């Protein structure tokens, strides 16, 4: 199947005369798929039970006539004002006890019975009405699930979830270490979500609440999905994950439930940093999709996060899109088709900007549509879309646990550590993927473990088996410290990994000032008092203590980096561990099955070891990419 191309289309903002122009422009741009109706609930059901589908009928008919397929949304992310007024108990309550009011979006409690019932009603109404519409290609449930609520409905659902997890209060009291600070619970009714409290919250309670919120939102998703599957068994059902500095859901778990992994990505960096973030997001998405194709559901034609909203540089719209395709996307979509004139996101760039189609942005949008058409579809095959020799461990639960207050340093940052691992390899042209600690890792040459604070006994055993079997493991500080209940493993850090690494860490010594190691340059933020217990020191702190260690174990090697290194220092460790790539910085070469993508993110000409005819331009390659140039060739 050809690559999908399009974006969110919110025609309810525009008079009908604009719709015909929209479809004509979409055809000019090569658009094949649009997401319709994500926030349209109040237009589809202006009062309880009264549906106004006429406008949506006309939109879908127009799109179908234009040959454009629809990813039809279930609009539960934005309940109508009448719903909030009729059911104030279904409005979000923050941890501070503030009940929010409607006026934005995502203001609901996913545990509120009225919200759950209304969600199913609008989903059924849409499903029944459009099940046979020729434009329908996919269902898009909700939007970027991510609203936690702390109200009494949420509290009741949290207790039910806890009962299922722990069975009895004794197990919960033990897991949460409620013996400390007199938190012992003698009745389930005493347990609440982690609402605002006087001082530090209980970390195990906070972590379980995040797990619960993810599961509770998943239950909401599954209800809509199951209903839609019943009505349209052939139509895939998905939802769009948000990828940012926070994650509200356990993506591994969710990815087993969606028919297609779909992600939204808005880089906060600029230039090469944006390209690094794009590759990171795409590799995460492909990993969640278990190596299969996934969909970039949203990106923007400009930068919308970071220091300020700015235009993307000429060529970046296509380059970022092709990065996603190279790394497994089965289509690239934008938010949104036409930039809004009013409303909360009136300054969010569109595929058709405020200026209109006579604009650089729209011309680039059309050029991208043309380029995507020229990239041939994947041949059906068993092997993964993109081969990766190195896996980086990623687990939202460990990240959530590091986001809790009260840790030994405020500088501990799981996401930053994972991003560094990916970035350093990306810069050297090493293609990576992500894996959950519980996965079978035996296929990877190397596994990187950046600040994986929590790890289960079983996953730790798996890492030992991996190393003994010949793998290279590179563990960074603040990994393996705690069990799944955030309880510290005693006897020396890094508890669960001590034996594999052959070290025993006696103390943490967060650093106020940078120090220079005997090798790998400068270390910041964090240091440890490391005792060797089977490992050898590869680099030492100024005082002589081991900072980076290596242990041969069975057929493999386990490295430990006990401090925060800069990118070049970390790259040095990886090189010593046999993970040096041969890529040039800013030049991205990725093989997707039988096609090779070569992208020059730099401002200079770059030599590339890629030969053949560029499928996009039809021109033969000369061994050099121009600044910003992107090519796709058949692998030889
Ligand atoms: C998210 C949402 C969209 C839009 C964009 C841009 O990805 O899903 O509805 O708000 O951000 O801000």
Coordinates of C-alpha atoms and ligand atoms in Angstrom, one line a residue:
X1 CA 0.0 0.0 0.0
X2 CA 1.3 3.5 -0.8
X3 CA 2.4 5.7 2.1
X4 CA -0.5 7.7 3.7
X5 CA -0.2 11.4 3.5
X6 CA -2.4 14.1 5.1
X7 CA -3.4 15.6 8.4
X8 CA -6.1 16.6 10.9
X9 CA -9.0 18.2 9.0
X10 CA -11.3 20.2 11.2
X11 CA -13.8 21.5 8.6
X12 CA -16.3 22.5 11.3
X13 CA -14.3 25.7 11.7
X14 CA -14.9 26.8 8.1
X15 CA -18.0 27.7 6.0
X16 CA -18.9 25.1 3.5
X17 CA -17.6 27.0 0.6
X18 CA -14.1 26.4 1.9
X19 CA -14.6 22.7 1.9
X20 CA -14.6 22.3 -1.8
X21 CA -11.4 24.3 -2.1
X22 CA -9.9 22.2 0.7
X23 CA -10.5 19.0 -1.2
X24 CA -9.1 20.5 -4.4
X25 CA -6.0 21.6 -2.5
X26 CA -5.7 18.3 -0.8
X27 CA -5.7 16.6 -4.2
X28 CA -3.1 19.1 -5.4
X29 CA -0.9 18.2 -2.4
X30 CA -1.3 14.5 -2.9
X31 CA -3.2 14.0 0.4
X32 CA -4.7 10.5 0.8
X33 CA -5.9 10.4 4.4
X34 CA -7.3 13.0 6.8
X35 CA -8.3 12.7 10.4
X36 CA -11.8 14.2 10.8
X37 CA -13.8 15.2 13.8
X38 CA -11.3 14.9 16.7
X39 CA -12.9 17.7 18.6
X40 CA -16.3 17.8 17.0
X41 CA -18.4 16.3 19.7
X42 CA -20.3 19.6 20.4
X43 CA -21.0 20.0 16.7
X44 CA -22.2 16.4 16.4
X45 CA -24.3 16.3 19.5
X46 CA -25.3 19.9 20.3
X47 CA -27.6 18.8 23.1
X48 CA -28.0 15.5 24.8
X49 CA -29.0 12.7 22.4
X50 CA -29.7 15.2 19.5
X51 CA -27.3 14.4 16.7
X52 CA -26.4 16.7 13.8
X53 CA -24.6 14.5 11.4
X54 CA -25.6 16.3 8.2
X55 CA -22.5 18.4 8.0
X56 CA -20.2 15.4 8.6
X57 CA -22.1 13.4 5.9
X58 CA -21.4 16.2 3.4
X59 CA -17.7 16.4 4.4
X60 CA -17.2 12.7 4.2
X61 CA -19.0 12.5 0.8
X62 CA -16.9 15.4 -0.6
X63 CA -13.7 13.6 0.6
X64 CA -14.8 10.3 -0.8
X65 CA -15.6 11.9 -4.2
X66 CA -12.1 13.4 -4.1
X67 CA -10.5 10.0 -3.5
X68 CA -9.4 11.0 0.0
X69 CA -9.8 8.4 2.8
X70 CA -10.8 9.3 6.4
X71 CA -9.4 8.4 9.7
X72 CA -12.6 9.1 11.5
X73 CA -12.3 10.3 15.1
X74 CA -14.4 9.5 18.1
X75 CA -14.4 13.0 19.7
X76 CA -14.2 12.0 23.4
X77 CA -11.3 14.2 24.1
X78 CA -13.5 17.3 24.2
X79 CA -16.9 16.8 25.8
X80 CA -19.4 19.5 24.9
X81 CA -20.2 22.3 27.4
X82 CA -23.7 20.9 28.0
X83 CA -22.2 17.6 29.1
X84 CA -20.0 19.3 31.7
X85 CA -22.9 21.4 33.0
X86 CA -25.1 18.4 33.3
X87 CA -22.4 16.2 34.9
X88 CA -20.1 18.4 36.9
X89 CA -18.9 15.3 38.7
X90 CA -17.3 14.3 35.4
X91 CA -15.0 17.3 35.3
X92 CA -11.3 16.8 36.1
X93 CA -10.2 17.4 39.6
X94 CA -6.5 18.3 40.0
X95 CA -4.3 17.0 42.7
X96 CA -4.8 20.2 44.6
X97 CA -8.6 19.6 44.6
X98 CA -9.5 22.1 42.1
X99 CA -12.4 21.0 39.9
X100 CA -11.7 22.3 36.4
X101 CA -14.4 23.8 34.2
X102 CA -15.0 23.4 30.5
X103 CA -13.5 26.0 28.2
X104 CA -10.4 24.2 26.9
X105 CA -10.3 20.5 26.0
X106 CA -9.5 17.2 27.8
X107 CA -11.6 18.2 30.8
X108 CA -13.2 15.0 32.0
X109 CA -12.6 12.2 34.4
X110 CA -12.0 9.0 32.6
X111 CA -13.5 7.1 35.6
X112 CA -16.7 9.1 35.8
X113 CA -19.7 6.8 34.9
X114 CA -21.5 9.6 33.0
X115 CA -18.4 10.3 30.8
X116 CA -17.9 6.6 30.1
X117 CA -21.5 6.2 29.1
X118 CA -21.6 9.4 27.0
X119 CA -18.4 8.3 25.3
X120 CA -19.9 5.0 24.3
X121 CA -23.1 6.6 23.1
X122 CA -21.3 9.0 20.7
X123 CA -19.0 6.2 19.5
X124 CA -21.9 4.0 18.8
X125 CA -23.8 6.8 16.9
X126 CA -20.7 7.5 14.8
X127 CA -20.0 3.8 14.2
X128 CA -23.5 3.0 13.2
X129 CA -23.8 6.0 10.9
X130 CA -20.5 5.7 9.0
X131 CA -19.7 2.0 9.2
X132 CA -20.3 1.6 5.4
X133 CA -19.1 5.0 4.3
X134 CA -16.6 4.6 1.4
X135 CA -14.2 7.2 2.9
X136 CA -13.8 5.3 6.2
X137 CA -10.3 3.9 6.4
X138 CA -9.5 3.9 10.1
X139 CA -11.0 4.8 13.5
X140 CA -9.2 7.4 15.7
X141 CA -10.3 7.0 19.2
X142 CA -9.9 10.1 21.5
X143 CA -6.8 12.2 21.2
X144 CA -3.5 12.0 23.1
X145 CA -4.9 10.2 26.2
X146 CA -3.3 12.0 29.2
X147 CA -5.6 13.6 31.7
X148 CA -5.3 12.3 35.2
X149 CA -8.1 13.1 37.6
X150 CA -8.1 13.0 41.4
X151 CA -11.8 13.1 42.1
X152 CA -13.9 10.6 44.1
X153 CA -14.7 8.6 41.0
X154 CA -11.0 8.2 40.3
X155 CA -10.4 7.3 43.9
X156 CA -13.0 4.5 43.8
X157 CA -11.6 3.2 40.5
X158 CA -8.1 3.4 41.9
X159 CA -9.1 1.3 44.9
X160 CA -10.6 -1.3 42.6
X161 CA -7.4 -1.4 40.6
X162 CA -5.3 -1.7 43.8
X163 CA -7.5 -4.6 45.1
X164 CA -6.9 -6.4 41.8
X165 CA -3.2 -5.8 42.0
X166 CA -2.5 -6.6 45.6
X167 CA -5.5 -8.8 46.6
X168 CA -5.3 -7.7 50.2
X169 CA -4.4 -4.7 52.3
X170 CA -1.4 -6.5 53.9
X171 CA 0.3 -6.8 50.5
X172 CA -0.5 -3.2 49.7
X173 CA 0.8 -1.9 53.0
X174 CA 4.0 -3.9 52.5
X175 CA 4.5 -2.8 48.9
X176 CA 3.9 0.9 49.8
X177 CA 6.1 0.7 53.0
X178 CA 3.2 2.4 54.9
X179 CA 4.9 1.5 58.1
X180 CA 6.9 4.7 57.5
X181 CA 5.2 8.0 58.6
X182 CA 2.3 6.1 60.0
X183 CA 0.5 5.5 56.7
X184 CA -0.8 2.0 57.5
X185 CA -4.2 1.4 55.9
X186 CA -6.7 -0.6 57.7
X187 CA -9.6 -0.1 55.3
X188 CA -9.6 0.3 51.5
X189 CA -11.8 3.3 51.9
X190 CA -8.9 5.2 53.5
X191 CA -6.9 5.1 50.2
X192 CA -7.0 8.1 47.9
X193 CA -5.2 9.1 44.8
X194 CA -2.0 11.0 45.6
X195 CA -3.8 14.3 46.2
X196 CA -2.0 17.5 47.5
X197 CA -0.6 16.7 50.9
X198 CA 1.6 18.4 53.5
X199 CA 5.0 17.1 52.4
X200 CA 6.6 14.4 50.3
X201 CA 4.0 11.9 49.0
X202 CA 4.5 8.1 49.2
X203 CA 6.6 7.2 46.1
X204 CA 5.0 3.7 45.7
X205 CA 1.5 5.2 45.9
X206 CA 2.4 7.9 43.4
X207 CA 3.8 5.3 41.0
X208 CA 0.8 3.0 41.3
X209 CA -1.4 5.9 40.6
X210 CA 0.4 6.5 37.3
X211 CA 0.1 2.9 36.4
X212 CA -3.6 3.0 37.3
X213 CA -4.2 6.2 35.2
X214 CA -2.6 4.5 32.2
X215 CA -4.8 1.3 32.7
X216 CA -7.9 3.3 33.3
X217 CA -7.5 5.3 30.1
X218 CA -6.7 2.0 28.4
X219 CA -10.0 0.6 29.7
X220 CA -11.8 3.7 28.1
X221 CA -10.0 3.1 24.8
X222 CA -10.8 -0.6 24.8
X223 CA -14.5 0.1 25.3
X224 CA -14.7 2.3 22.2
X225 CA -12.4 0.0 20.3
X226 CA -14.4 -3.1 21.1
X227 CA -17.6 -1.4 20.1
X228 CA -16.1 -0.2 16.8
X229 CA -14.6 -3.6 16.1
X230 CA -18.1 -5.1 16.5
X231 CA -19.6 -2.7 14.0
X232 CA -16.7 -2.6 11.5
X233 CA -14.4 -5.7 12.1
X234 CA -12.3 -4.8 9.1
X235 CA -11.5 -1.2 10.0
X236 CA -8.4 -0.7 12.2
X237 CA -8.8 1.2 15.4
X238 CA -6.0 3.4 16.8
X239 CA -5.3 6.4 19.0
X240 CA -2.5 8.9 18.8
X241 CA 0.2 8.8 21.5
X242 CA 1.8 12.0 22.6
X243 CA 5.6 12.0 22.6
X244 CA 7.1 14.7 24.7
X245 CA 8.8 15.3 28.0
X246 CA 6.1 13.4 29.8
X247 CA 4.3 10.2 29.1
X248 CA 0.9 9.5 30.6
X249 CA 0.6 5.9 29.4
X250 CA 2.6 2.7 29.4
X251 CA 3.2 2.6 25.6
X252 CA 4.4 -1.0 25.6
X253 CA 1.1 -2.2 27.1
X254 CA -1.0 0.1 25.0
X255 CA 0.7 -1.0 21.8
X256 CA -0.6 -4.5 22.3
X257 CA -4.2 -3.1 22.2
X258 CA -4.1 -0.7 19.2
X259 CA -4.5 -2.0 15.7
X260 CA -1.8 0.4 14.5
X261 CA 0.7 2.4 16.6
X262 CA 0.2 6.1 15.9
X263 CA 2.3 8.9 17.4
X264 CA 2.4 12.7 17.4
X265 CA 5.8 14.3 17.3
X266 CA 6.7 18.0 17.8
X267 CA 10.5 18.4 18.2
X268 CA 11.5 21.1 20.7
X269 CA 15.1 21.5 19.3
X270 CA 16.1 23.2 16.2
X271 CA 18.3 22.1 13.3
X272 CA 20.2 19.0 14.0
X273 CA 18.7 18.7 17.5
X274 CA 15.3 18.5 15.9
X275 CA 16.5 15.8 13.6
X276 CA 17.9 13.8 16.5
X277 CA 14.6 14.1 18.4
X278 CA 12.7 13.0 15.3
X279 CA 14.8 9.9 14.9
X280 CA 14.3 9.2 18.6
X281 CA 10.6 9.4 18.3
X282 CA 10.4 7.3 15.2
X283 CA 12.6 4.6 16.7
X284 CA 10.4 4.5 19.8
X285 CA 7.2 4.3 17.6
X286 CA 8.7 1.4 15.5
X287 CA 9.8 -0.4 18.7
X288 CA 6.3 -0.1 20.3
X289 CA 4.9 -1.4 17.0
X290 CA 7.2 -4.4 17.4
X291 CA 9.2 -3.5 14.3
X292 CA 6.1 -3.2 12.1
X293 CA 4.9 -0.1 10.3
X294 CA 3.4 2.6 12.4
X295 CA 1.8 6.0 11.6
X296 CA 3.0 9.5 12.2
X297 CA -0.4 10.9 13.1
X298 CA 0.7 14.5 13.8
X299 CA 3.6 16.8 13.2
X300 CA 3.7 20.4 12.3
X301 CA 4.9 22.4 9.3
X302 CA 6.6 24.7 11.9
X303 CA 8.1 24.5 15.3
X304 CA 5.4 24.7 18.0
X305 CA 7.3 23.8 21.2
X306 CA 10.6 25.1 22.5
X307 CA 11.7 28.6 23.0
X308 CA 9.1 30.0 20.6
X309 CA 6.9 29.1 17.7
X310 CA 8.9 29.4 14.5
X311 CA 8.8 28.3 10.9
X312 CA 10.7 25.2 9.9
X313 CA 13.7 26.0 7.7
X314 CA 13.2 25.4 4.0
X315 CA 13.4 21.7 3.4
X316 CA 12.8 20.6 7.0
X317 CA 9.2 19.6 6.5
X318 CA 10.2 17.0 4.0
X319 CA 13.4 16.0 5.8
X320 CA 11.7 15.3 9.1
X321 CA 8.9 13.4 7.3
X322 CA 11.4 11.2 5.4
X323 CA 13.2 10.5 8.7
X324 CA 9.9 9.0 10.0
X325 CA 9.4 7.1 6.8
X326 CA 12.9 5.7 6.8
X327 CA 12.3 4.5 10.3
X328 CA 9.1 2.7 9.6
X329 CA 6.2 5.1 9.3
X330 CA 3.5 4.0 6.9
X331 CA 2.4 7.5 6.5
X332 CA 3.1 11.1 7.6
X333 CA 0.3 13.4 8.8
X334 CA 0.2 16.9 10.2
X335 CA -1.8 18.8 12.7
X336 CA -3.6 20.5 11.0
X337 CA -4.7 20.8 7.4
X338 CA -5.6 24.5 7.4
X339 CA -4.3 26.9 10.1
X340 CA -7.2 28.1 12.3
X341 CA -8.1 31.8 12.2
X342 CA -9.4 31.8 15.8
X343 CA -9.5 29.5 18.8
X344 CA -6.8 28.3 21.2
X345 CA -4.4 27.1 18.5
X346 CA -4.8 29.9 16.0
X347 CA -1.0 30.2 15.8
X348 CA -0.4 26.6 15.2
X349 CA 0.9 26.3 11.7
X350 CA -1.1 24.4 9.1
X351 CA -0.4 22.6 5.8
X352 CA -2.3 25.5 4.3
X353 CA -1.0 28.4 6.3
X354 CA -2.9 31.7 7.1
X355 CA -1.3 33.1 4.0
X356 CA -3.0 30.5 1.9
X357 CA -1.8 28.1 -0.8
X358 CA 0.5 30.7 -2.4
X359 CA 3.1 30.2 0.2
X360 CA 6.4 28.4 0.7
X361 CA 4.9 26.1 3.2
X362 CA 2.1 24.9 0.9
X363 CA 4.6 24.4 -2.0
X364 CA 6.7 22.3 0.3
X365 CA 3.6 20.3 1.4
X366 CA 2.8 19.6 -2.3
X367 CA 6.4 18.6 -3.0
X368 CA 6.4 16.2 -0.1
X369 CA 3.2 14.7 -1.3
X370 CA 4.8 14.1 -4.7
X371 CA 8.0 12.6 -3.1
X372 CA 6.0 10.2 -0.9
X373 CA 4.2 8.9 -4.0
X374 CA 7.5 8.0 -5.5
X375 CA 8.6 5.8 -2.6
X376 CA 7.5 2.3 -3.5
X377 CA 5.5 0.4 -0.9
X378 CA 7.2 -2.3 1.2
X379 CA 7.3 -5.7 -0.3
X380 CA 5.6 -8.2 2.0
X381 CA 8.4 -9.9 4.0
X382 CA 9.0 -11.5 7.3
X383 CA 12.1 -9.7 8.4
X384 CA 11.8 -6.4 10.4
X385 CA 11.4 -3.2 8.5
X386 CA 14.6 -1.7 9.9
X387 CA 17.4 -3.8 11.3
X388 CA 18.9 -2.6 14.6
X389 CA 21.9 -4.1 16.3
X390 CA 21.7 -2.1 19.4
X391 CA 18.7 -1.8 21.8
X392 CA 18.2 0.9 24.5
X393 CA 16.0 -0.1 27.4
X394 CA 13.0 2.0 27.9
X395 CA 10.3 1.6 30.5
X396 CA 7.8 4.3 31.4
X397 CA 7.4 2.9 34.9
X398 CA 11.1 3.5 35.6
X399 CA 10.8 7.0 34.2
X400 CA 7.7 7.8 36.3
X401 CA 9.5 6.7 39.4
X402 CA 12.4 9.0 38.7
X403 CA 10.0 11.9 38.3
X404 CA 9.0 11.6 41.9
X405 CA 10.3 14.2 44.4
X406 CA 12.7 13.2 47.2
X407 CA 15.3 11.4 45.2
X408 CA 19.0 11.8 46.0
X409 CA 19.5 14.5 43.3
X410 CA 17.1 16.8 41.4
X411 CA 19.4 16.3 38.4
X412 CA 18.4 12.7 37.9
X413 CA 16.7 12.6 34.6
X414 CA 15.8 9.3 33.0
X415 CA 14.5 10.7 29.7
X416 CA 17.6 12.8 29.2
X417 CA 19.8 9.7 29.8
X418 CA 17.8 7.7 27.3
X419 CA 17.9 10.5 24.8
X420 CA 21.7 10.8 25.2
X421 CA 22.2 7.1 24.5
X422 CA 20.1 7.4 21.3
X423 CA 21.6 10.7 20.2
X424 CA 25.2 9.5 20.6
X425 CA 24.6 6.5 18.4
X426 CA 22.5 8.4 15.9
X427 CA 25.4 10.8 15.4
X428 CA 27.6 7.9 14.4
X429 CA 25.1 6.3 12.1
X430 CA 24.3 3.4 14.4
X431 CA 20.6 2.4 14.0
X432 CA 19.0 1.6 17.3
X433 CA 15.7 0.5 18.7
X434 CA 14.1 0.4 22.1
X435 CA 13.2 -2.6 24.2
X436 CA 11.4 -3.2 27.4
X437 CA 13.6 -4.7 30.2
X438 CA 11.5 -7.9 30.1
X439 CA 12.0 -8.5 26.3
X440 CA 14.2 -11.2 24.9
X441 CA 17.4 -9.3 24.1
X442 CA 19.5 -12.1 22.6
X443 CA 19.3 -10.8 19.0
X444 CA 21.1 -7.5 19.9
X445 CA 24.8 -7.1 19.8
X446 CA 24.6 -4.5 22.6
X447 CA 22.0 -3.3 25.1
X448 CA 22.2 0.1 26.7
X449 CA 20.6 0.7 30.1
X450 CA 20.5 4.5 30.8
X451 CA 19.2 5.3 34.3
X452 CA 16.7 2.5 34.6
X453 CA 15.9 3.1 38.3
X454 CA 13.3 0.3 38.7
X455 CA 13.8 -3.2 37.5
X456 CA 12.1 -6.4 38.4
X457 CA 14.1 -9.5 39.6
X458 CA 13.1 -11.3 36.4
X459 CA 14.3 -8.6 34.1
X460 CA 17.6 -8.3 36.0
X461 CA 18.1 -12.1 35.5
X462 CA 17.3 -11.6 31.8
X463 CA 20.1 -9.1 31.6
X464 CA 22.5 -11.5 33.2
X465 CA 21.6 -14.3 30.8
X466 CA 22.0 -11.8 27.9
X467 CA 25.6 -10.9 29.0
X468 CA 26.6 -14.5 29.7
X469 CA 25.4 -15.4 26.3
X470 CA 27.8 -13.0 24.6
X471 CA 26.0 -9.6 24.8
X472 CA 27.5 -6.3 25.5
X473 CA 25.7 -4.4 28.3
X474 CA 26.3 -0.8 29.1
X475 CA 24.6 0.3 32.3
X476 CA 24.6 3.9 33.4
X477 CA 24.2 5.3 37.0
X478 CA 21.0 5.1 38.9
X479 CA 19.9 1.8 37.3
X480 CA 18.7 -1.3 39.1
X481 CA 18.3 0.5 42.4
X482 CA 14.8 -0.3 43.3
X483 CA 12.2 -3.0 42.8
X484 CA 8.8 -2.5 41.1
X485 CA 7.4 -0.9 44.3
X486 CA 10.3 1.6 44.4
X487 CA 11.8 -0.2 47.4
X488 CA 15.6 0.1 47.5
X489 CA 17.5 -3.1 47.0
X490 CA 19.8 -3.5 50.1
X491 CA 23.5 -4.5 50.3
X492 CA 25.0 -1.9 47.9
X493 CA 23.8 -0.3 44.7
X494 CA 23.0 -1.0 41.9
X495 CA 21.1 -3.7 43.7
X496 CA 19.7 -5.9 41.0
X497 CA 22.7 -5.4 38.7
X498 CA 25.5 -5.6 41.2
X499 CA 26.5 -9.1 40.3
X500 CA 26.3 -8.7 36.6
X501 CA 28.4 -5.6 36.7
X502 CA 30.9 -6.8 39.3
X503 CA 30.7 -3.7 41.4
X504 CA 29.3 -2.6 44.7
X505 CA 28.4 1.0 45.1
X506 CA 28.7 2.1 48.7
X507 CA 27.5 5.7 48.4
X508 CA 26.2 8.3 46.0
X509 CA 28.0 11.6 45.8
X510 CA 26.1 14.0 43.7
X511 CA 28.5 16.6 42.2
X512 CA 28.1 20.3 42.7
X513 CA 31.0 20.9 40.3
X514 CA 32.2 19.0 37.2
X515 CA 35.2 16.7 37.7
X516 CA 37.6 15.3 35.1
X517 CA 38.0 11.6 34.9
X518 CA 41.2 9.8 33.9
X519 CA 39.4 9.0 30.7
X520 CA 36.2 10.0 28.9
X521 CA 36.5 13.7 29.9
X522 CA 34.3 15.6 32.2
X523 CA 31.7 14.2 34.6
X524 CA 28.8 16.2 36.1
X525 CA 25.9 16.0 38.5
X526 CA 26.5 12.6 39.9
X527 CA 29.3 10.4 41.3
X528 CA 29.5 7.2 43.3
X529 CA 31.8 5.4 45.6
X530 CA 32.4 2.2 43.6
X531 CA 34.1 -0.9 44.9
X532 CA 35.3 -3.4 42.4
X533 CA 33.9 -6.9 42.9
X534 CA 34.9 -8.8 39.8
X535 CA 35.0 -5.8 37.4
X536 CA 38.1 -3.7 36.4
X537 CA 38.3 0.1 36.4
X538 CA 38.5 1.6 33.0
X539 CA 38.4 5.3 34.2
X540 CA 38.7 6.7 37.6
X541 CA 37.5 9.8 39.5
X542 CA 40.2 12.4 40.5
X543 CA 40.4 10.8 44.0
X544 CA 41.3 7.4 42.4
X545 CA 37.9 5.6 42.8
X546 CA 36.5 3.7 39.8
X547 CA 34.2 5.7 37.7
X548 CA 33.7 3.5 34.6
X549 CA 34.1 -0.2 34.9
X550 CA 34.1 -3.3 32.8
X551 CA 33.4 -6.9 33.6
X552 CA 33.8 -10.0 31.4
X553 CA 31.0 -12.3 32.3
X554 CA 30.5 -15.6 30.5
X555 CA 30.8 -14.8 26.8
X556 CA 29.9 -11.2 27.2
X557 CA 30.9 -7.9 28.8
X558 CA 29.1 -5.7 31.2
X559 CA 30.1 -2.0 31.5
X560 CA 29.1 0.4 34.3
X561 CA 29.2 4.2 34.0
X562 CA 28.7 5.5 37.5
X563 CA 28.5 9.2 36.6
X564 CA 27.0 11.5 34.0
X565 CA 29.4 11.9 31.0
X566 CA 29.1 14.4 28.2
X567 CA 28.1 13.1 24.8
X568 CA 31.7 12.7 23.6
X569 CA 32.7 10.8 26.9
X570 CA 29.7 8.5 26.6
X571 CA 30.6 8.0 22.9
X572 CA 34.1 7.1 24.0
X573 CA 32.8 4.4 26.4
X574 CA 30.6 3.0 23.7
X575 CA 33.5 3.0 21.2
X576 CA 35.6 1.1 23.8
X577 CA 32.7 -1.3 24.1
X578 CA 32.9 -1.9 20.4
X579 CA 30.0 0.4 19.4
X580 CA 31.7 3.0 17.2
X581 CA 29.8 3.8 14.0
X582 CA 31.2 5.0 10.8
X583 CA 28.6 7.7 10.0
X584 CA 29.3 11.4 9.6
X585 CA 27.5 13.7 12.0
X586 CA 24.3 15.1 10.6
X587 CA 24.1 12.5 7.8
X588 CA 21.5 10.0 8.4
X589 CA 21.5 6.7 6.4
X590 CA 18.8 4.2 7.2
X591 CA 17.9 1.0 5.4
X592 CA 14.2 0.2 5.3
X593 CA 13.9 -3.3 3.8
X594 CA 15.1 -2.9 0.2
X595 CA 15.3 0.9 0.2
X596 CA 18.1 3.1 1.6
X597 CA 17.3 6.6 2.8
X598 CA 20.1 9.1 2.9
X599 CA 19.4 12.5 4.5
X600 CA 21.8 15.4 4.9
X601 CA 20.8 17.5 7.9
X602 CA 23.9 19.7 7.5
X603 CA 24.5 23.0 5.7
X604 CA 27.4 21.5 3.8
X605 CA 27.9 19.0 1.0
X606 CA 28.4 15.5 2.4
X607 CA 29.9 12.4 0.8
X608 CA 27.7 9.4 1.2
X609 CA 28.4 5.8 0.4
X610 CA 25.0 5.4 -1.4
X611 CA 24.7 4.7 -5.1
X612 CA 22.0 4.3 -7.6
X613 CA 19.1 6.4 -8.8
X614 CA 17.2 8.6 -6.4
X615 CA 13.6 7.4 -6.5
X616 CA 12.4 10.9 -5.5
X617 CA 14.1 13.0 -8.2
X618 CA 14.8 10.3 -10.7
X619 CA 18.5 11.5 -10.8
X620 CA 21.5 9.3 -10.5
X621 CA 23.5 9.9 -7.3
X622 CA 27.0 11.3 -7.5
X623 CA 28.3 10.1 -4.1
X624 CA 27.7 13.6 -2.6
X625 CA 24.5 15.0 -1.0
X626 CA 23.9 18.7 -1.3
X627 CA 23.1 20.6 1.9
X628 CA 19.7 19.5 3.2
X629 CA 19.3 16.9 0.4
X630 CA 17.3 13.7 0.9
X631 CA 17.4 10.7 -1.4
X632 CA 16.0 7.3 -1.5
X633 CA 17.5 4.5 -3.5
X634 CA 16.9 0.8 -4.0
X635 CA 19.4 -1.2 -1.9
X636 CA 21.9 -3.1 -4.0
Ligands
LIG1 C1 -1.4 17.7 19.9 C2 -2.9 17.5 19.7 C3 -3.4 18.4 18.6 C4 -2.8 19.8 18.6 C5 -1.4 19.7 18.5 C6 -0.6 21.0 18.4 O1 -0.6 16.9 19.2 O2 -3.2 16.2 19.4 O3 -4.8 18.5 18.8 O4 -3.2 20.4 19.8 O5 -0.9 19.0 19.7 O6 -0.5 21.7 19.5

